CSV table of N, CA and C in Angstrom, one decimal:
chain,number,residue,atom,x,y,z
E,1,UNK,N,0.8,-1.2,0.0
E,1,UNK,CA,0.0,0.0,0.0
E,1,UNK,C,0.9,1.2,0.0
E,2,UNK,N,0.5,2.3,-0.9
E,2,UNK,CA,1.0,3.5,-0.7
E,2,UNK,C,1.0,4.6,0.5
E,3,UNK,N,1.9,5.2,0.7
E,3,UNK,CA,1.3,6.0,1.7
E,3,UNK,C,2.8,7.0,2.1
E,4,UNK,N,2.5,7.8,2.6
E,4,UNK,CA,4.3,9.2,2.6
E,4,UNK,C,3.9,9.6,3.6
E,5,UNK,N,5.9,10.5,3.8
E,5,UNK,CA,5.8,10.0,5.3
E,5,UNK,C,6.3,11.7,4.6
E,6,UNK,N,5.4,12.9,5.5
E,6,UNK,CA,6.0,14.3,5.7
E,6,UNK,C,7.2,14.7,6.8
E,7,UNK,N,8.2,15.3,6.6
E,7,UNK,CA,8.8,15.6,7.6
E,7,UNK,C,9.5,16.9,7.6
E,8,UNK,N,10.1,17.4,8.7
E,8,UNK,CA,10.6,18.6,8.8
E,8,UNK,C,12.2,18.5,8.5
E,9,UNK,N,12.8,17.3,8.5
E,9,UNK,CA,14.1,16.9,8.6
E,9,UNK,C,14.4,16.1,7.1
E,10,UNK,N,15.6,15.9,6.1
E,10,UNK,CA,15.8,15.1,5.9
E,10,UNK,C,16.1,13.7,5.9
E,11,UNK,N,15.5,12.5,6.2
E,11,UNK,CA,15.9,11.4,6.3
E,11,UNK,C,16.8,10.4,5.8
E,12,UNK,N,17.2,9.1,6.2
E,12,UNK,CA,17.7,8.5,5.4
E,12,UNK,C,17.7,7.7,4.3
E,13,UNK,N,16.1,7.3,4.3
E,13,UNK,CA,15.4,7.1,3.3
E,13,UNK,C,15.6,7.7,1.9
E,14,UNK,N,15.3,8.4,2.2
E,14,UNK,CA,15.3,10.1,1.2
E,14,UNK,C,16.7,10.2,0.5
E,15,UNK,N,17.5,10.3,1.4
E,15,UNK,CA,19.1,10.3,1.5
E,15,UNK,C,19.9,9.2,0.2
E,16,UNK,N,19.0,8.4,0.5
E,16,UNK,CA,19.8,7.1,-0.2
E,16,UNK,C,19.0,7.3,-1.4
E,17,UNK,N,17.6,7.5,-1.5
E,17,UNK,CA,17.2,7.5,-3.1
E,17,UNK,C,17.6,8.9,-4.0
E,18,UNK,N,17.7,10.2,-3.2
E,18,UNK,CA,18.4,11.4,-4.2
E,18,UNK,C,20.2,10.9,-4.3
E,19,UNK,N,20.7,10.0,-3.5
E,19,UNK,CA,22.2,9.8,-4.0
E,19,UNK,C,22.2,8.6,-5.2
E,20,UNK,N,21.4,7.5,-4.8
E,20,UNK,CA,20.7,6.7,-6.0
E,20,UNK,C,20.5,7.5,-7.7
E,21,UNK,N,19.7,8.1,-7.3
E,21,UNK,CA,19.2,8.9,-8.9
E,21,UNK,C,19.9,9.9,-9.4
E,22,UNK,N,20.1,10.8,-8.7
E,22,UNK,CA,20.7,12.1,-9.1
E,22,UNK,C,22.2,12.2,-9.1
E,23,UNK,N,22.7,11.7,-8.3
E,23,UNK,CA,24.7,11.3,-7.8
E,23,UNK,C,25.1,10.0,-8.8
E,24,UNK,N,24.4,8.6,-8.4
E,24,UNK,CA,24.7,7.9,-9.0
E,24,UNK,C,24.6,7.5,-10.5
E,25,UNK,N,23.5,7.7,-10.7
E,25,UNK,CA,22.8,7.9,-12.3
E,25,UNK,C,22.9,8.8,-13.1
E,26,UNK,N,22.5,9.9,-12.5
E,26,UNK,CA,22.7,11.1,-13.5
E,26,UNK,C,24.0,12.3,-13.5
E,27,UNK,N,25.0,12.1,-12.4
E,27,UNK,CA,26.0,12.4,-12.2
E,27,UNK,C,25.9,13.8,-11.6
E,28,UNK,N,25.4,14.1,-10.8
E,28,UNK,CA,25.0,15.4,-9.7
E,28,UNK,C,26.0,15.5,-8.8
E,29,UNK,N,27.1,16.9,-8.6
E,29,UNK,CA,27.8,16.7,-7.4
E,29,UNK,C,27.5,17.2,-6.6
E,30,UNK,N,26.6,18.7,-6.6
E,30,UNK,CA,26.0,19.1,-5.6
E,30,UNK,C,24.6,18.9,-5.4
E,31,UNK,N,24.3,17.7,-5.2
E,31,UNK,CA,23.2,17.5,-4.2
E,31,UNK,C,22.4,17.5,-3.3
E,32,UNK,N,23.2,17.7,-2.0
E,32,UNK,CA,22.3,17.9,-0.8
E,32,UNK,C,23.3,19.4,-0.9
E,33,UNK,N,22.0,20.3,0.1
E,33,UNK,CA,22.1,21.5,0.0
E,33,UNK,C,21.7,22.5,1.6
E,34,UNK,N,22.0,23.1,1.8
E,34,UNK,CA,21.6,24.4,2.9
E,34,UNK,C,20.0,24.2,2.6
E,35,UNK,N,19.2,23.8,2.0
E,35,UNK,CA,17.7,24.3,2.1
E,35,UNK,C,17.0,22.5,2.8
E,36,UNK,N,18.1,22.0,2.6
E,36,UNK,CA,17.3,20.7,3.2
E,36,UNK,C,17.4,20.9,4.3
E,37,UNK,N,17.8,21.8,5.0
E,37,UNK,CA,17.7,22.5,6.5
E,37,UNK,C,16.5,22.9,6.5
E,38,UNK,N,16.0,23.5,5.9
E,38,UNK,CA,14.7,23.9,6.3
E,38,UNK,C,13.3,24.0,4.9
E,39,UNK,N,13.5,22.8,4.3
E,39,UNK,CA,12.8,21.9,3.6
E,39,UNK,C,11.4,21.1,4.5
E,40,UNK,N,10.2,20.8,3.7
E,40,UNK,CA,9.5,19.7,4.1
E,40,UNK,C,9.9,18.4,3.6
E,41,UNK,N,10.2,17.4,3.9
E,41,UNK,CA,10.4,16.3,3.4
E,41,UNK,C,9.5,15.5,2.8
E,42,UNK,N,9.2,14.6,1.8
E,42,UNK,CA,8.5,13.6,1.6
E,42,UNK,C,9.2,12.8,0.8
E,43,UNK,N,8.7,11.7,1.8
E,43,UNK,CA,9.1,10.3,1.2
E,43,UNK,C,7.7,9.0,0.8
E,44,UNK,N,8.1,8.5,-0.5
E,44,UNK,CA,6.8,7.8,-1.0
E,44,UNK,C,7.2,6.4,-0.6
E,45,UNK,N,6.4,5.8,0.5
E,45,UNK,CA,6.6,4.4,0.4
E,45,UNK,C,5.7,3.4,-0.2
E,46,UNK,N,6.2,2.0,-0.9
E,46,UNK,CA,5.6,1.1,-1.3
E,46,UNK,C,5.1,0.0,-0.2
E,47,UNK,N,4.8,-0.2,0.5
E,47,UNK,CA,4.3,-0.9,2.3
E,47,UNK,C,5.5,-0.5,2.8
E,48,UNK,N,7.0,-1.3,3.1
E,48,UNK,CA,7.7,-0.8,4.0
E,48,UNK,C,8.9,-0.4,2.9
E,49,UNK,N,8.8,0.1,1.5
E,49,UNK,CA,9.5,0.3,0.9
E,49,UNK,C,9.8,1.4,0.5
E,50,UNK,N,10.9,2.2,0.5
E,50,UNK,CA,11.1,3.8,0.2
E,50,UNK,C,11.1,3.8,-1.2
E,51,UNK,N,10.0,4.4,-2.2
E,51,UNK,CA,10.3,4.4,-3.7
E,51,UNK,C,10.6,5.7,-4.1
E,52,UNK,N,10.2,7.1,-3.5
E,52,UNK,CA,10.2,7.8,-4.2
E,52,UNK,C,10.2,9.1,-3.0
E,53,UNK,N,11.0,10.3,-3.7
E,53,UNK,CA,10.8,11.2,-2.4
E,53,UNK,C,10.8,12.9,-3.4
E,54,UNK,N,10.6,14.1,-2.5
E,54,UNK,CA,10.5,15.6,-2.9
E,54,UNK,C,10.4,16.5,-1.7
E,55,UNK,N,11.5,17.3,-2.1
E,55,UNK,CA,11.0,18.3,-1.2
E,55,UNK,C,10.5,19.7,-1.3
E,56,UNK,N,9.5,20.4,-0.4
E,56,UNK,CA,9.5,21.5,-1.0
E,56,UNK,C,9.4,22.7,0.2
E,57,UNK,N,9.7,23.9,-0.3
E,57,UNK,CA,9.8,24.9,1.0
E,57,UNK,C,9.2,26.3,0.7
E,58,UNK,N,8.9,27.5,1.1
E,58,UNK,CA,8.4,28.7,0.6
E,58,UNK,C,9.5,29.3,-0.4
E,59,UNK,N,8.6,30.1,-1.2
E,59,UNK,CA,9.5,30.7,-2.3
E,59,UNK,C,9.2,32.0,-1.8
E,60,UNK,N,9.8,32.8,-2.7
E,60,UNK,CA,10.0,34.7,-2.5
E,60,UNK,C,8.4,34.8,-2.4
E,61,UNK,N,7.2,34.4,-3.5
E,61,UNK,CA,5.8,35.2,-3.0
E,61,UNK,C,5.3,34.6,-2.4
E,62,UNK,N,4.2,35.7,-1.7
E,62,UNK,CA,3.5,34.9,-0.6
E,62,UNK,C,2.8,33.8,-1.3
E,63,UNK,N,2.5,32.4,-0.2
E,63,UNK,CA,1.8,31.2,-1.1
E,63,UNK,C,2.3,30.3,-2.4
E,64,UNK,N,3.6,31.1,-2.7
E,64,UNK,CA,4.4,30.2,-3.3
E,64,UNK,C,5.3,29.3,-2.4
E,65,UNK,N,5.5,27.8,-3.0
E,65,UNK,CA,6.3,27.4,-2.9
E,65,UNK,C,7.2,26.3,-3.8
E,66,UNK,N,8.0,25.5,-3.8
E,66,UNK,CA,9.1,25.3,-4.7
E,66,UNK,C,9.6,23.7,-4.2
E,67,UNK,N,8.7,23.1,-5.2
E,67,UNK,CA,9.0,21.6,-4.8
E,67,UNK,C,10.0,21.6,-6.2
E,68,UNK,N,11.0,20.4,-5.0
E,68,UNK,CA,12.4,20.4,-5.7
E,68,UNK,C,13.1,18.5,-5.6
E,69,UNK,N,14.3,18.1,-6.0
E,69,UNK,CA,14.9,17.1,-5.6
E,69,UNK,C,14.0,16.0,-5.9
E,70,UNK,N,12.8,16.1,-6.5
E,70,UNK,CA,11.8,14.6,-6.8
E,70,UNK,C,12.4,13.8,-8.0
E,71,UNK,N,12.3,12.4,-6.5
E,71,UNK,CA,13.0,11.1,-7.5
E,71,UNK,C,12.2,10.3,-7.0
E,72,UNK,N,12.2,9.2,-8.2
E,72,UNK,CA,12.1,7.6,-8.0
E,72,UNK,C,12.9,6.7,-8.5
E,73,UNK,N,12.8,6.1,-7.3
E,73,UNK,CA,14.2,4.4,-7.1
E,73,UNK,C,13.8,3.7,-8.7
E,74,UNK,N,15.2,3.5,-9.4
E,74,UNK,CA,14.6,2.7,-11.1
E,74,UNK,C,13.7,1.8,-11.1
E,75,UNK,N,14.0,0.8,-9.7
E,75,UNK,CA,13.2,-0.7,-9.7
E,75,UNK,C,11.7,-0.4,-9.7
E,76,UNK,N,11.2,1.4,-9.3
E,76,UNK,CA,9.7,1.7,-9.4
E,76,UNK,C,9.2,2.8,-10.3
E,77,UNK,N,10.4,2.5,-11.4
E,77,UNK,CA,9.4,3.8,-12.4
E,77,UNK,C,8.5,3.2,-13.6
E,78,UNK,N,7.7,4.0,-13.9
E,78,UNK,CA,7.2,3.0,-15.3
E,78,UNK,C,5.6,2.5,-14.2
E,79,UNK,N,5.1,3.0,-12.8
E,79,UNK,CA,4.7,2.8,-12.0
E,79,UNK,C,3.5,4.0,-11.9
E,80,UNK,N,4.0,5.1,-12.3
E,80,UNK,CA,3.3,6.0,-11.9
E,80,UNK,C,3.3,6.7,-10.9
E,81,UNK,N,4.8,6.3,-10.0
E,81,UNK,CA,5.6,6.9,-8.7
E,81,UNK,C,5.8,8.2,-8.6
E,82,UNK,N,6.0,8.9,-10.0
E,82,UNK,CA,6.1,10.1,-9.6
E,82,UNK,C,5.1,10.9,-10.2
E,83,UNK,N,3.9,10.3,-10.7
E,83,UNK,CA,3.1,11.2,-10.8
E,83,UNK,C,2.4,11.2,-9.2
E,84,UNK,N,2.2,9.8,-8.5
E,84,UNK,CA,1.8,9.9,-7.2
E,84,UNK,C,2.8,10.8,-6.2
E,85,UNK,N,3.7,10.7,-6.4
E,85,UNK,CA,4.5,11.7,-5.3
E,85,UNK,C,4.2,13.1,-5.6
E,86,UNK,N,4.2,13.6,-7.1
E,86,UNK,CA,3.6,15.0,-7.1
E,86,UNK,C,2.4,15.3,-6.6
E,87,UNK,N,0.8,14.2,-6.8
E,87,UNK,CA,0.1,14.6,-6.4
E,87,UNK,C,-0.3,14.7,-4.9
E,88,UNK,N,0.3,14.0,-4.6
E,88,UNK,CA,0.4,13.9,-2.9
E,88,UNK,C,1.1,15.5,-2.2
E,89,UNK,N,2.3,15.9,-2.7
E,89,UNK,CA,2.8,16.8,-2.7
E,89,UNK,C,2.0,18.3,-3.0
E,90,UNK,N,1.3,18.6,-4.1
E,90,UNK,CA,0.6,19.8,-4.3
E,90,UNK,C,-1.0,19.1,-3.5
E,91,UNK,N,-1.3,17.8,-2.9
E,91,UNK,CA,-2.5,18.2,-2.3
E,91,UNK,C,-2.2,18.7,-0.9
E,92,UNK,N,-1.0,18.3,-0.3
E,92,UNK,CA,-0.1,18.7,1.3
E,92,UNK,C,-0.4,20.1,1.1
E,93,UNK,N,0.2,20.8,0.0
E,93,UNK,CA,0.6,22.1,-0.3
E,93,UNK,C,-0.9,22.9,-0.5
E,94,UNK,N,-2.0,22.8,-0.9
E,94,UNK,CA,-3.0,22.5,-1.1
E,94,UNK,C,-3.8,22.8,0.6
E,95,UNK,N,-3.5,22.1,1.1
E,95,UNK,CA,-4.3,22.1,2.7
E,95,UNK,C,-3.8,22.8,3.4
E,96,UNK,N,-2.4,23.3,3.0
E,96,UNK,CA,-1.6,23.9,3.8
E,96,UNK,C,-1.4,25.8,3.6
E,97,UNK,N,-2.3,26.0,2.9
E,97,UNK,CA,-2.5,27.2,2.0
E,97,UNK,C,-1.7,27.7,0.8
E,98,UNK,N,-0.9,26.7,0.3
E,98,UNK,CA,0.2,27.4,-1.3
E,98,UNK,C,-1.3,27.7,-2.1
E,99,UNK,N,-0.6,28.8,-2.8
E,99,UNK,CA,-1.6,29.3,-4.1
E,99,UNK,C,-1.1,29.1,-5.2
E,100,UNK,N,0.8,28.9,-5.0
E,100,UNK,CA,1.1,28.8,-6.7
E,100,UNK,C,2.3,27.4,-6.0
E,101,UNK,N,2.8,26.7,-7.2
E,101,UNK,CA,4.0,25.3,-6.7
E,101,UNK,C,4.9,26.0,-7.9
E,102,UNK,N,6.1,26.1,-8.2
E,102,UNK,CA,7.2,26.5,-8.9
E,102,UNK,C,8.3,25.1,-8.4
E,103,UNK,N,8.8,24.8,-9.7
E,103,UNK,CA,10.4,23.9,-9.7
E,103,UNK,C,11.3,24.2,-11.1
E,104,UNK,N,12.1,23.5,-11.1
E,104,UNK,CA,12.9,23.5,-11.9
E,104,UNK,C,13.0,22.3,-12.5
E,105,UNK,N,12.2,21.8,-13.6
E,105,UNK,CA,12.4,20.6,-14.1
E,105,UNK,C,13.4,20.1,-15.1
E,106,UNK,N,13.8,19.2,-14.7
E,106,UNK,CA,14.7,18.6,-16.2
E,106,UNK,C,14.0,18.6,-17.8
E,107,UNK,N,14.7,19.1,-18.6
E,107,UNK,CA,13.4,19.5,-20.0
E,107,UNK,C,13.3,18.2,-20.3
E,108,UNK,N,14.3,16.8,-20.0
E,108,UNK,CA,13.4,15.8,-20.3
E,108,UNK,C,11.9,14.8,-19.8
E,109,UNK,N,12.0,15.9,-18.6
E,109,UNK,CA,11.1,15.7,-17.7
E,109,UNK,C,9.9,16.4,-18.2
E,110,UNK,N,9.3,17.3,-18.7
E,110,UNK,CA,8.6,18.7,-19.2
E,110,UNK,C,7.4,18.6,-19.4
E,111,UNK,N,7.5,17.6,-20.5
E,111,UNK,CA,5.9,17.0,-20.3
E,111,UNK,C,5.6,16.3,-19.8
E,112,UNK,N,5.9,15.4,-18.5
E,112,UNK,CA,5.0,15.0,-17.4
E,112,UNK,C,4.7,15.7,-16.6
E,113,UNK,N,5.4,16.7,-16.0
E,113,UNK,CA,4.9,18.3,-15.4
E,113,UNK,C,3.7,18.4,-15.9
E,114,UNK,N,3.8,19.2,-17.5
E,114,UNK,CA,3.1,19.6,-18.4
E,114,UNK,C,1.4,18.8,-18.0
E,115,UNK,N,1.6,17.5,-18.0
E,115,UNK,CA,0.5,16.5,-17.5
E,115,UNK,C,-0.4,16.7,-16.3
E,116,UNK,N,0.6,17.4,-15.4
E,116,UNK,CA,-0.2,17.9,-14.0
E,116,UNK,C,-0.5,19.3,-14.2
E,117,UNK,N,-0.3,19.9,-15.0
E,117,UNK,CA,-0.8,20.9,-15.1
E,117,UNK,C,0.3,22.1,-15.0
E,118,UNK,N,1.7,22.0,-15.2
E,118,UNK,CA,2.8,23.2,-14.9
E,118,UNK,C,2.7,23.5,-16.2
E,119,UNK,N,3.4,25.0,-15.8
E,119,UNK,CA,3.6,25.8,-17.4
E,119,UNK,C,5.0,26.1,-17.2
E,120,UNK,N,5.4,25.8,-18.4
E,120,UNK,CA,6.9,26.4,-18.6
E,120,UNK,C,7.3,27.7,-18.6
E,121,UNK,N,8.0,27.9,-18.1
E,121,UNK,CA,8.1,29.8,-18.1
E,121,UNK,C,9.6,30.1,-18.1
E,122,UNK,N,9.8,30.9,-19.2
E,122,UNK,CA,11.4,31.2,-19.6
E,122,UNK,C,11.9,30.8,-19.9
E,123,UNK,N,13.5,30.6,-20.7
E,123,UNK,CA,14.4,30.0,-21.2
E,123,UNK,C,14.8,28.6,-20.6
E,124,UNK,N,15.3,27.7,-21.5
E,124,UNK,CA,16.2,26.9,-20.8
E,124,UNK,C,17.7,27.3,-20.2
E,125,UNK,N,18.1,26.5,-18.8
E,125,UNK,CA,19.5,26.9,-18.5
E,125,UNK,C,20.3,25.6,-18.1
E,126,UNK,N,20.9,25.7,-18.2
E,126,UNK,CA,21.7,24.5,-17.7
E,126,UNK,C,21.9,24.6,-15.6
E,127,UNK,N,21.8,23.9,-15.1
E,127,UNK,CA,22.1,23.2,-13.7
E,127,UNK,C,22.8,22.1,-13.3
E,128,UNK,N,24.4,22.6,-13.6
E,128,UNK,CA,25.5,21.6,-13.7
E,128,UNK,C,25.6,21.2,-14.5
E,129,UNK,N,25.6,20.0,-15.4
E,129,UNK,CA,25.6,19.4,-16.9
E,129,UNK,C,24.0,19.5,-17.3
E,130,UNK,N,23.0,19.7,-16.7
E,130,UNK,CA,21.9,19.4,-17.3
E,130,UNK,C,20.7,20.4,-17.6
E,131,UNK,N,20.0,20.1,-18.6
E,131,UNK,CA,19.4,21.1,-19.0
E,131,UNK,C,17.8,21.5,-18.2
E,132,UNK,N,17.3,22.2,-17.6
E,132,UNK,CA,16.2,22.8,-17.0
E,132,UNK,C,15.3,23.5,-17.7
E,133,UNK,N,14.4,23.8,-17.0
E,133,UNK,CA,13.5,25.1,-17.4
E,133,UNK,C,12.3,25.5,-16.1
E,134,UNK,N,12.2,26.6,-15.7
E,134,UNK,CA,11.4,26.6,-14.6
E,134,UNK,C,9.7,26.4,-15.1
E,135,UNK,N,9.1,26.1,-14.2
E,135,UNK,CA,7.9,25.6,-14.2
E,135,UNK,C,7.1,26.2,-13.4
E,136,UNK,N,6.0,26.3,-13.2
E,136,UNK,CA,4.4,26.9,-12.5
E,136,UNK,C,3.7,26.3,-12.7
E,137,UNK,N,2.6,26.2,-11.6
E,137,UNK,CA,1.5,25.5,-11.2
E,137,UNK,C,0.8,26.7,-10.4
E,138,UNK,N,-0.4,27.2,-10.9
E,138,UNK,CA,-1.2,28.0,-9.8
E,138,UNK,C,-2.4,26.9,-9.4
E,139,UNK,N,-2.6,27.7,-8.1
E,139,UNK,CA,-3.5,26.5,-7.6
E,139,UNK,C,-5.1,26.9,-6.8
């Protein structure tokens, strides 16, 4: 059964699937950061299994905020892991009063955003070796 675990802290859960995806796979060197200090955590479990995690924290407007670092473990993609971690994520945000969600997605990522509803906004830029573009969701 699905079900995520919110937290104020980074865990190690979390820990091991952003070094998994982002470090090991996609070759990220700066990935943990000063904002996982004061980040919400979520982590997606499969019954007692960590598949998938995001975090997000307030942005400059009021009611914005800025889900970031969303992965899933390989052995659960093709699953629909991370469309469930997003939605779980903007309904938290959602109850919690956000008005708008903003990230930075990978442009190979673009149209599954696109799918939940984000809009591209502005140029592509690079973030380390890889290519971005910011994104919006009003809510």
């Amino acid at each position: 059964m699905l079900h995520a675990e919110f937290l104020e802290h980074l865990i190690e859960d979390e820990e091991k699937i952003r070094q998994e995806v982002f470090v090991s796979e996609q070759g990220f060197e700066n990935e943990f950061d000063d904002i996982d200090n004061i980040a919400t955590h979520m982590t997606l479990y499969n019954d007692a299994d960590a598949v998938g995690c995001c975090r997000f924290f307030p942005g400059e407007e009021k009611g914005e905020y800025i889900i970031g670092r969303m992965a899933v473990r390989k052995a659960s993609r093709g699953q629909s892991m991370g469309r469930r971690i997003l939605e779980m994520a903007i309904q938290h945000l959602k109850d919690t009063g956000a008005s708008k969600i903003s990230l930075s997605a990978q442009v190979q990522a673009k149209g599954f955003y696109e799918a939940l509803g984000f809009q591209a906004k502005g140029n592509v830029y690079m973030d380390e070796h890889c290519p971005h573009i910011h994104m919006e969701k009003l809510l």
